[in-house]
Amino acid sequence: EAGVVQSPRYKIIEKKQPVAFWCNPISGHNTLYWYLQNLGQGPELLIRYENEEAVDDSQLPKDRFSAERLKGVDSTLKIQPAELGDSAVYLCASSLGRGARSPDTQYFGPGTRLTVL
Amino acid sequence: QQQVKQSPQSLIVQKGGISIINCAYENTAFDYFPWYQQFPGKGPALLIAIRPDVSEKKEGRFTISFNKSAKQFSLHIMDSQPGDSATYFCAASSFRSSNTGKLIFGQGTTLQVKP
């Protein structure tokens, strides 16, 4: 079974440019997460989707970050414009979702490493 | 109150030794405590997890010890192997709350197992 797929794996851009990351979750997983991982730190949640609904976006910097999950499957995270401080790894994860009878295991993709110059 | 504090930041262990990583939390609403393992260039992968109704859980060479009163939990890796060299993250979440699924991660521990 395929895991969480993310692309691109690496991205280098100039500051003030836009950038987009794509995520394809595990088939059948209703919940999708975007995390930010700074170097030497643990992941921090940016946004969580239940199907196509963003149920927790409290940590998403909405002035420059946006996300969408059309049709409740794939998701895109966008930054416009990018700043130097946005250099990090952007991780996507998925899980079965609400209704799971036990704590919902999150499965992570390999991440997109963003470098803003 | 949402923080999970992890220590040590880095750890070097000889092959065959025991690796111990500790975490502490404040939020008593947390009721799910997973440990994730991350290799360079990869995403974190679930290693083992525990609920607060038990004090210990063992899976192969990996054991979680949980102390509810102290609000602490730890990962023990027995007979550590070079292949265990990775970054380990503890995490916590509240399964029953409206924020189900929001994992709060510790800062990570980089483990190096020397041959």
PDB file of C-alpha atoms in Angstrom, chain A residues 9 33 35 37 40-43 45 48 50 56 58-59 91 98 100-110, chain B residues 9 31-32 36 38 41-46 51 89 93 95 97-108:
ATOM      1  CA  ARG A   9      10.674  16.829  -2.279  1.00  0.00           C
ATOM      2  CA  TYR A  33      -2.640  17.330   8.368  1.00  0.00           C
ATOM      3  CA  TYR A  35       2.912  20.262   9.728  1.00  0.00           C
ATOM      4  CA  GLN A  37       9.194  21.179  10.984  1.00  0.00           C
ATOM      5  CA  GLY A  40      16.168  20.403  15.033  1.00  0.00           C
ATOM      6  CA  GLN A  41      12.574  20.747  16.182  1.00  0.00           C
ATOM      7  CA  GLY A  42       9.467  18.632  16.371  1.00  0.00           C
ATOM      8  CA  PRO A  43       6.653  19.066  13.861  1.00  0.00           C
ATOM      9  CA  LEU A  45       0.558  21.522  13.230  1.00  0.00           C
ATOM     10  CA  ARG A  48      -6.028  19.775   9.920  1.00  0.00           C
ATOM     11  CA  GLU A  50     -11.641  16.343   8.152  1.00  0.00           C
ATOM     12  CA  ASP A  56      -8.195  23.366  12.956  1.00  0.00           C
ATOM     13  CA  SER A  58      -5.459  28.172  14.298  1.00  0.00           C
ATOM     14  CA  GLN A  59      -1.698  27.878  13.720  1.00  0.00           C
ATOM     15  CA  LEU A  91       5.179  17.549   6.315  1.00  0.00           C
ATOM     16  CA  ARG A  98     -13.289  10.696  13.179  1.00  0.00           C
ATOM     17  CA  ALA A 100     -11.928   5.660  14.587  1.00  0.00           C
ATOM     18  CA  ARG A 101     -12.479   3.591  17.701  1.00  0.00           C
ATOM     19  CA  SER A 102      -9.003   4.182  19.048  1.00  0.00           C
ATOM     20  CA  PRO A 103      -6.454   7.007  18.866  1.00  0.00           C
ATOM     21  CA  ASP A 104      -5.910   7.870  15.261  1.00  0.00           C
ATOM     22  CA  THR A 105      -2.425   6.940  14.063  1.00  0.00           C
ATOM     23  CA  GLN A 106      -0.966   9.626  11.867  1.00  0.00           C
ATOM     24  CA  TYR A 107       1.126   8.516   8.905  1.00  0.00           C
ATOM     25  CA  PHE A 108       3.614  11.042   7.634  1.00  0.00           C
ATOM     26  CA  GLY A 109       4.929  11.687   4.170  1.00  0.00           C
ATOM     27  CA  PRO A 110       8.624  12.375   3.505  1.00  0.00           C
TER      28      PRO A 110
ATOM     29  CA  GLN B   9      18.563  16.713  23.105  1.00  0.00           C
ATOM     30  CA  ASP B  31      -4.598  10.766  26.977  1.00  0.00           C
ATOM     31  CA  TYR B  32      -2.523   9.439  24.109  1.00  0.00           C
ATOM     32  CA  TYR B  36       7.826   8.686  16.566  1.00  0.00           C
ATOM     33  CA  GLN B  38      12.514   9.872  12.119  1.00  0.00           C
ATOM     34  CA  GLY B  41      15.121  12.779   4.767  1.00  0.00           C
ATOM     35  CA  LYS B  42      12.081  10.824   5.946  1.00  0.00           C
ATOM     36  CA  GLY B  43       8.901  11.716   7.716  1.00  0.00           C
ATOM     37  CA  PRO B  44       8.303  10.624  11.316  1.00  0.00           C
ATOM     38  CA  ALA B  45       6.960   7.084  11.709  1.00  0.00           C
ATOM     39  CA  LEU B  46       5.002   5.778  14.678  1.00  0.00           C
ATOM     40  CA  ARG B  51      -2.648   5.306  26.860  1.00  0.00           C
ATOM     41  CA  PHE B  89      10.040  12.488  19.133  1.00  0.00           C
ATOM     42  CA  SER B  93      -2.739  14.460  22.277  1.00  0.00           C
ATOM     43  CA  PHE B  95      -8.120  11.671  22.006  1.00  0.00           C
ATOM     44  CA  SER B  97     -11.383  16.317  23.166  1.00  0.00           C
ATOM     45  CA  SER B  98     -12.584  18.355  20.258  1.00  0.00           C
ATOM     46  CA  ASN B  99      -8.960  18.686  19.185  1.00  0.00           C
ATOM     47  CA  THR B 100      -8.704  14.978  18.525  1.00  0.00           C
ATOM     48  CA  GLY B 101      -5.659  14.292  16.449  1.00  0.00           C
ATOM     49  CA  LYS B 102      -3.693  17.422  17.315  1.00  0.00           C
ATOM     50  CA  LEU B 103      -0.327  16.000  18.270  1.00  0.00           C
ATOM     51  CA  ILE B 104       1.963  18.164  20.381  1.00  0.00           C
ATOM     52  CA  PHE B 105       5.533  17.055  19.732  1.00  0.00           C
ATOM     53  CA  GLY B 106       8.578  17.286  21.924  1.00  0.00           C
ATOM     54  CA  GLN B 107      11.744  18.893  20.642  1.00  0.00           C
ATOM     55  CA  GLY B 108      13.326  15.613  19.597  1.00  0.00           C
TER      56      GLY B 108
END
